[in-house]
Tab-separated table of C-alpha atoms in Angstrom:
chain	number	residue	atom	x	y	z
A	1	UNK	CA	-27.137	5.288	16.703
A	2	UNK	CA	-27.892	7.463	13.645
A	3	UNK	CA	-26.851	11.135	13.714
A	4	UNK	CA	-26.591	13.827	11.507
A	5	UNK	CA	-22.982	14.624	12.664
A	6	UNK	CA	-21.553	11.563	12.367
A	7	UNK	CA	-18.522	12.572	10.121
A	8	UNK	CA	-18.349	15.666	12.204
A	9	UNK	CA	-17.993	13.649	15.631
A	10	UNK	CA	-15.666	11.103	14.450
A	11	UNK	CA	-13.384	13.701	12.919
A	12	UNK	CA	-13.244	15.638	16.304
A	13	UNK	CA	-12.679	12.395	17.714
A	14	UNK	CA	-9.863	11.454	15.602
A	15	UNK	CA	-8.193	14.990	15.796
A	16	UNK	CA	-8.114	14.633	19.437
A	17	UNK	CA	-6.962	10.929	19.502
A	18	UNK	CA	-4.159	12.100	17.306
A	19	UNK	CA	-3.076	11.202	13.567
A	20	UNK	CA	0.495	10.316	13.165
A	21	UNK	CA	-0.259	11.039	9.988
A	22	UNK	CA	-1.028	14.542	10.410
A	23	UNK	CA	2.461	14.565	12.514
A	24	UNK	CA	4.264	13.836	9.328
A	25	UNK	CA	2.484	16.400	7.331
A	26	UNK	CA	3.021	19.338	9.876
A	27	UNK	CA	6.839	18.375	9.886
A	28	UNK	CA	7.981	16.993	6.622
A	29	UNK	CA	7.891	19.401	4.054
A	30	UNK	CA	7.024	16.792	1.237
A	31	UNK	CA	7.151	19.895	-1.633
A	32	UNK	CA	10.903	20.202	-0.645
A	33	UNK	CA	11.489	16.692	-0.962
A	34	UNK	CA	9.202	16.126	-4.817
A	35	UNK	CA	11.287	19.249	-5.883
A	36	UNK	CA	15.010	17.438	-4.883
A	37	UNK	CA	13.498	14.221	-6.349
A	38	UNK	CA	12.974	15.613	-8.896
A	39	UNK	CA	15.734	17.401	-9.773
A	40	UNK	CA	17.464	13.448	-9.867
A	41	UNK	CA	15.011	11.882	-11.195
A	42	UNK	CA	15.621	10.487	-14.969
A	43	UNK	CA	11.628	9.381	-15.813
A	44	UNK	CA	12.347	9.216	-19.272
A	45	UNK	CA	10.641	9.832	-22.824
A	46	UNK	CA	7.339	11.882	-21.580
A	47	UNK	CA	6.425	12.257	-25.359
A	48	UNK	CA	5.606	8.597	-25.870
A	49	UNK	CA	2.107	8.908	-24.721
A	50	UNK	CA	-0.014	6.970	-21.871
A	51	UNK	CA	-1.617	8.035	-18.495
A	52	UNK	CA	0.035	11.233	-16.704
A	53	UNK	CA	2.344	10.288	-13.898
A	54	UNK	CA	1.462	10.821	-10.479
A	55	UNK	CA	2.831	13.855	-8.776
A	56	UNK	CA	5.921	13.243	-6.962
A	57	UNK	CA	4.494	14.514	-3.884
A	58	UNK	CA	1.844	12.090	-3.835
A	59	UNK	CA	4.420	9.231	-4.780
A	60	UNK	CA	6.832	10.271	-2.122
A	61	UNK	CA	3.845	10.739	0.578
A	62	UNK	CA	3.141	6.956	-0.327
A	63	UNK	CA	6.411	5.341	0.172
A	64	UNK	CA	6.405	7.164	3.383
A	65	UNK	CA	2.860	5.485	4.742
A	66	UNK	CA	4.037	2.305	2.982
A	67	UNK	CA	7.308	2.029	4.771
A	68	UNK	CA	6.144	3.242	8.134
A	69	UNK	CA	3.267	0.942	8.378
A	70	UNK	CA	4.983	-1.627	6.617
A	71	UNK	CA	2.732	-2.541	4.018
A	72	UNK	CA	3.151	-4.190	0.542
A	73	UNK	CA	2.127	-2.526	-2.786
A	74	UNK	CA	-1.271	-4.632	-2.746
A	75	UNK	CA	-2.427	-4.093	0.939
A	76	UNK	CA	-0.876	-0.295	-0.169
A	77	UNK	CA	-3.519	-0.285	-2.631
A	78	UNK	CA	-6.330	-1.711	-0.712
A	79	UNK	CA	-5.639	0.812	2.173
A	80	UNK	CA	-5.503	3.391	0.253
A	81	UNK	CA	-8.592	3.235	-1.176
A	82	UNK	CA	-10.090	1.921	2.300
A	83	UNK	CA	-8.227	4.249	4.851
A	84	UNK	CA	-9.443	7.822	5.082
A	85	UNK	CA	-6.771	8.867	7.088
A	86	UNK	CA	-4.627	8.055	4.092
A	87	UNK	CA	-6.721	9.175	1.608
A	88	UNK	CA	-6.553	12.397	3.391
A	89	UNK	CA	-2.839	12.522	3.559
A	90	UNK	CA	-2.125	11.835	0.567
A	91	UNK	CA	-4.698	14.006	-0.541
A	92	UNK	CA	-7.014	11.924	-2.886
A	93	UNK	CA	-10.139	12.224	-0.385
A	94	UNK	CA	-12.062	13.398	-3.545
A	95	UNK	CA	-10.118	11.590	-6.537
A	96	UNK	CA	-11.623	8.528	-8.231
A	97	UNK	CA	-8.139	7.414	-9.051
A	98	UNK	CA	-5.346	6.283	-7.126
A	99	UNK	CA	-2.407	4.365	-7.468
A	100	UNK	CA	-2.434	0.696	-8.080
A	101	UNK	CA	-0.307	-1.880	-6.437
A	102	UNK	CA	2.125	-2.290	-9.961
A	103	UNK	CA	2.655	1.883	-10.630
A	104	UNK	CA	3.297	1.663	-6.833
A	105	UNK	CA	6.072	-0.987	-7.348
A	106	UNK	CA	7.117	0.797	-10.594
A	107	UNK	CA	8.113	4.118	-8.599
A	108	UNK	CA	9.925	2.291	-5.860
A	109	UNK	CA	11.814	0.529	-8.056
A	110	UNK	CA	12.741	3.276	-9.874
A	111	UNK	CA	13.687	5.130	-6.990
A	112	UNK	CA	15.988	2.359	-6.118
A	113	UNK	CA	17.736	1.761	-9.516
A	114	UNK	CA	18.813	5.950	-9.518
A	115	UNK	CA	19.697	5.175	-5.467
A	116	UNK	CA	17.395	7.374	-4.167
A	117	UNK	CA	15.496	5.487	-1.518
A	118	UNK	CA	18.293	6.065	1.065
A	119	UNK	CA	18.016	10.072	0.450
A	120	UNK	CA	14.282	10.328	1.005
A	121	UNK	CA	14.208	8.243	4.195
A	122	UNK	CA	17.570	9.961	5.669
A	123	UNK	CA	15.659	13.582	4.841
A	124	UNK	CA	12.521	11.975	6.675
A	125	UNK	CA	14.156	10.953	9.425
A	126	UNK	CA	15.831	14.602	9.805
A	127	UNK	CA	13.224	16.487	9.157
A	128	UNK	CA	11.395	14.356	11.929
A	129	UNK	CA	14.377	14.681	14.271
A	130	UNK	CA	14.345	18.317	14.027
A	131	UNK	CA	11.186	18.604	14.960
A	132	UNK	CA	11.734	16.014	18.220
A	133	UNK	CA	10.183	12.861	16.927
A	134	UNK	CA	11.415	9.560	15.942
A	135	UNK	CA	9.430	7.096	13.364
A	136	UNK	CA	8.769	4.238	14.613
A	137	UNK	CA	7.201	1.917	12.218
A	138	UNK	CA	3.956	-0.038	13.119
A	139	UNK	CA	2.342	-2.990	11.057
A	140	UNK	CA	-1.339	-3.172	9.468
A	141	UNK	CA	-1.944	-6.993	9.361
A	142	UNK	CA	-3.120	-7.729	6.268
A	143	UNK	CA	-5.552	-10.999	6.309
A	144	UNK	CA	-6.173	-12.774	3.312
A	145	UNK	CA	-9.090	-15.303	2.655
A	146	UNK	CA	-8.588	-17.420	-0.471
A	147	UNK	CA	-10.250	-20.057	-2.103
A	148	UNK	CA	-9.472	-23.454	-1.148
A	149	UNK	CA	-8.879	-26.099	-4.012
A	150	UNK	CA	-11.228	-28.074	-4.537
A	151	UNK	CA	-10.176	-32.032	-5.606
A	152	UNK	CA	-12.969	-33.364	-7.533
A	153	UNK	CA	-12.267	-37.651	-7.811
A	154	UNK	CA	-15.022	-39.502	-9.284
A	155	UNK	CA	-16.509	-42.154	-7.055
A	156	UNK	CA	-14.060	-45.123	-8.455
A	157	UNK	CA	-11.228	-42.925	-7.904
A	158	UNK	CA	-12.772	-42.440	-3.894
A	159	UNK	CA	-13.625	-46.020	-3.472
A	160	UNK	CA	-9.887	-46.861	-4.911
A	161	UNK	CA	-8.335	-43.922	-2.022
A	162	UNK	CA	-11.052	-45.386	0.476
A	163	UNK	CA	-9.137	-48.635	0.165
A	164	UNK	CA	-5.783	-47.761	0.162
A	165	UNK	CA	-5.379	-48.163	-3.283
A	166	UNK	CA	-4.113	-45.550	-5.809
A	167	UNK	CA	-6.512	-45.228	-8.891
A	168	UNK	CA	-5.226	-47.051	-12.377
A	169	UNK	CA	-5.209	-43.701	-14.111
A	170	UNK	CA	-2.970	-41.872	-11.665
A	171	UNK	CA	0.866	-41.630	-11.842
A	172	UNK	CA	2.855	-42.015	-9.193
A	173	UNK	CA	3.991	-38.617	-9.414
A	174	UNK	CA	0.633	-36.540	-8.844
């Protein structure tokens, strides 16, 4: 059924349903965290040119979604640009860009090699815990559908198979 409202309805919906994302933004104060990132963080030679990083915020915001719904970079990616729910808490509802999969993996791992993983999920879990909740992490199941290979044999090849034999041209190996 078509009506005008539609975004209108489905956003009351959802708001009454409840977000768990919009849990996480009313009790984590993300700009505390970016700023004591941050202030650890060694990024490195900003003068060599290249795309603007991505605000801290934003990166930290991510690795939270990613962990708690357990996603990797690429189904990060894809939900991020499908989800609006995470569109809007990461706040990129009206940005043309977003993060790819690889500067997704390229924060986290940075994040790891200056051992700061451990402090943003223990201030997480805090902040949460201060407010009465607990994070319990769910699972998006990603499905993939791929391509099967195709074997093209030409018809001596098939007739050779058909009768238990293995073609002249084929190692044993293959």
């Amino acid at each position: 059924m078509i009506s005008l409202f539609a975004g209108e309805e489905r956003s009351a919906k959802r708001d009454r349903l409840g977000d768990p994302l919009q849990v996480l933004d009313r009790h984590i104060d993300f700009a505390a965290l970016a700023k004591a990132v941050d202030a650890k963080l060694v990024i490195g030679d900003a003068g060599r040119g290249g795309r603007p990083p991505y605000p801290t915020e934003l990166m930290i915001r991510l690795l939270v979604v990613q962990n708690l719904y357990n996603l990797s970079d690429d189904a990060m990616e894809y939900q991020l640009l499908d989800r609006a729910s995470f569109q809007r808490f990461a706040g990129l509802e009206q940005s043309g860009r977003v993060p790819d999969a690889k500067t997704l993996w390229v924060w986290r791992e940075r994040l790891k090699k200056q051992d700061l993983i451990g402090d943003i999920s223990e201030a997480v879990g805090r902040q949460l815990a201060q407010a009465g909740f607990i994070a319990r992490g769910g699972q998006i199941i990603d499905a993939s559908i791929v391509t099967v290979p195709i074997q093209r044999n030409r018809r001596d090849e098939n007739e050779a198979i058909g009768r238990g034999e293995v073609p002249p041209d084929w190692s044993a190996k293959q």
